[in-house]
């Protein structure tokens, strides 16, 4: 796969950490990891993943307003991605 332009190893590590926590039903940990990813200048698929899976984690935490905010950003930035 290799590194993509504009993304760093840190970005990939945060995305993988977010997914690991999400897959273990650690919603708070997933929200934190994806939030850290989204605070960075991550681009492309990593940002899209952070927005989508961060939104899903917020849904599991019964935080629909936070989830909808992330989904809105996802649709605006990546209208044909997810």
PDB file of C-alpha atoms in Angstrom:
ATOM      1  CA  UNK A   1       0.000   0.000   0.000  1.00  0.00           C
ATOM      2  CA  UNK A   2       2.738   2.489   0.928  1.00  0.00           C
ATOM      3  CA  UNK A   3       2.439   6.032   2.155  1.00  0.00           C
ATOM      4  CA  UNK A   4       0.165   8.336   0.230  1.00  0.00           C
ATOM      5  CA  UNK A   5       0.973  11.950  -0.508  1.00  0.00           C
ATOM      6  CA  UNK A   6       0.078  14.198   2.408  1.00  0.00           C
ATOM      7  CA  UNK A   7      -0.231  11.409   4.967  1.00  0.00           C
ATOM      8  CA  UNK A   8       2.286  10.387   7.572  1.00  0.00           C
ATOM      9  CA  UNK A   9       2.980   7.219   9.482  1.00  0.00           C
ATOM     10  CA  UNK A  10       1.309   8.904  12.467  1.00  0.00           C
ATOM     11  CA  UNK A  11      -1.880   9.352  10.419  1.00  0.00           C
ATOM     12  CA  UNK A  12      -1.907   5.668   9.482  1.00  0.00           C
ATOM     13  CA  UNK A  13      -1.193   4.631  13.069  1.00  0.00           C
ATOM     14  CA  UNK A  14      -4.095   6.712  14.411  1.00  0.00           C
ATOM     15  CA  UNK A  15      -6.462   5.291  11.798  1.00  0.00           C
ATOM     16  CA  UNK A  16      -5.420   1.727  12.670  1.00  0.00           C
ATOM     17  CA  UNK A  17      -5.686   2.473  16.402  1.00  0.00           C
ATOM     18  CA  UNK A  18      -9.170   3.895  15.877  1.00  0.00           C
ATOM     19  CA  UNK A  19     -10.233   0.797  13.954  1.00  0.00           C
ATOM     20  CA  UNK A  20      -8.723  -1.527  16.568  1.00  0.00           C
ATOM     21  CA  UNK A  21     -10.631   0.232  19.328  1.00  0.00           C
ATOM     22  CA  UNK A  22     -13.834   0.361  17.279  1.00  0.00           C
ATOM     23  CA  UNK A  23     -13.612  -3.350  16.462  1.00  0.00           C
ATOM     24  CA  UNK A  24     -13.289  -4.075  20.186  1.00  0.00           C
ATOM     25  CA  UNK A  25     -16.364  -1.974  21.018  1.00  0.00           C
ATOM     26  CA  UNK A  26     -14.197   0.649  22.732  1.00  0.00           C
ATOM     27  CA  UNK A  27     -16.265   3.531  21.420  1.00  0.00           C
ATOM     28  CA  UNK A  28     -14.625   6.181  23.591  1.00  0.00           C
ATOM     29  CA  UNK A  29     -11.158   5.032  22.522  1.00  0.00           C
ATOM     30  CA  UNK A  30     -12.217   5.021  18.872  1.00  0.00           C
ATOM     31  CA  UNK A  31     -13.657   8.532  19.131  1.00  0.00           C
ATOM     32  CA  UNK A  32     -10.423   9.734  20.719  1.00  0.00           C
ATOM     33  CA  UNK A  33      -8.175   8.119  18.078  1.00  0.00           C
ATOM     34  CA  UNK A  34     -10.273   9.321  15.150  1.00  0.00           C
ATOM     35  CA  UNK A  35     -10.545  12.764  16.741  1.00  0.00           C
ATOM     36  CA  UNK A  36      -6.757  12.974  16.949  1.00  0.00           C
ATOM     37  CA  UNK A  37      -6.520  11.873  13.317  1.00  0.00           C
ATOM     38  CA  UNK A  38      -9.007  14.515  12.205  1.00  0.00           C
ATOM     39  CA  UNK A  39      -7.118  17.221  14.111  1.00  0.00           C
ATOM     40  CA  UNK A  40      -4.108  16.535  11.880  1.00  0.00           C
ATOM     41  CA  UNK A  41      -3.818  17.517   8.222  1.00  0.00           C
ATOM     42  CA  UNK A  42      -4.703  13.937   7.189  1.00  0.00           C
ATOM     43  CA  UNK A  43      -5.966  13.693   3.645  1.00  0.00           C
ATOM     44  CA  UNK A  44      -7.797  11.364   1.309  1.00  0.00           C
ATOM     45  CA  UNK A  45      -8.873   7.945   2.474  1.00  0.00           C
ATOM     46  CA  UNK A  46      -7.484   8.414   5.974  1.00  0.00           C
ATOM     47  CA  UNK A  47      -9.561  11.531   6.548  1.00  0.00           C
ATOM     48  CA  UNK A  48     -12.628   9.881   5.018  1.00  0.00           C
ATOM     49  CA  UNK A  49     -12.168   6.859   7.288  1.00  0.00           C
ATOM     50  CA  UNK A  50     -11.769   9.102  10.327  1.00  0.00           C
ATOM     51  CA  UNK A  51     -14.962  10.955   9.525  1.00  0.00           C
ATOM     52  CA  UNK A  52     -16.994   7.818   8.821  1.00  0.00           C
ATOM     53  CA  UNK A  53     -15.782   5.548  11.626  1.00  0.00           C
ATOM     54  CA  UNK A  54     -15.617   8.440  14.072  1.00  0.00           C
ATOM     55  CA  UNK A  55     -19.259   9.111  13.260  1.00  0.00           C
ATOM     56  CA  UNK A  56     -20.144   5.458  13.751  1.00  0.00           C
ATOM     57  CA  UNK A  57     -18.405   5.430  17.142  1.00  0.00           C
ATOM     58  CA  UNK A  58     -20.347   8.547  18.180  1.00  0.00           C
ATOM     59  CA  UNK A  59     -23.553   6.760  17.174  1.00  0.00           C
ATOM     60  CA  UNK A  60     -22.683   3.864  19.480  1.00  0.00           C
ATOM     61  CA  UNK A  61     -22.150   6.386  22.274  1.00  0.00           C
ATOM     62  CA  UNK A  62     -25.640   7.847  21.660  1.00  0.00           C
ATOM     63  CA  UNK A  63     -24.172  11.130  20.388  1.00  0.00           C
ATOM     64  CA  UNK A  64     -26.107  11.656  17.166  1.00  0.00           C
ATOM     65  CA  UNK A  65     -25.277  15.363  16.873  1.00  0.00           C
ATOM     66  CA  UNK A  66     -21.533  14.597  16.834  1.00  0.00           C
ATOM     67  CA  UNK A  67     -22.072  11.725  14.402  1.00  0.00           C
ATOM     68  CA  UNK A  68     -24.134  13.877  12.038  1.00  0.00           C
ATOM     69  CA  UNK A  69     -21.495  16.617  12.095  1.00  0.00           C
ATOM     70  CA  UNK A  70     -18.836  14.138  10.966  1.00  0.00           C
ATOM     71  CA  UNK A  71     -21.144  12.605   8.351  1.00  0.00           C
ATOM     72  CA  UNK A  72     -21.893  16.090   7.008  1.00  0.00           C
ATOM     73  CA  UNK A  73     -18.185  16.781   6.621  1.00  0.00           C
ATOM     74  CA  UNK A  74     -17.730  13.384   4.965  1.00  0.00           C
ATOM     75  CA  UNK A  75     -20.418  14.061   2.363  1.00  0.00           C
ATOM     76  CA  UNK A  76     -19.141  17.589   1.714  1.00  0.00           C
ATOM     77  CA  UNK A  77     -15.509  16.541   1.302  1.00  0.00           C
ATOM     78  CA  UNK A  78     -15.958  13.091  -0.260  1.00  0.00           C
ATOM     79  CA  UNK A  79     -19.326  13.045  -2.040  1.00  0.00           C
ATOM     80  CA  UNK A  80     -18.552   9.895  -4.012  1.00  0.00           C
ATOM     81  CA  UNK A  81     -16.406   8.011  -1.504  1.00  0.00           C
ATOM     82  CA  UNK A  82     -18.533   6.251   1.111  1.00  0.00           C
TER      83      UNK A  82
END
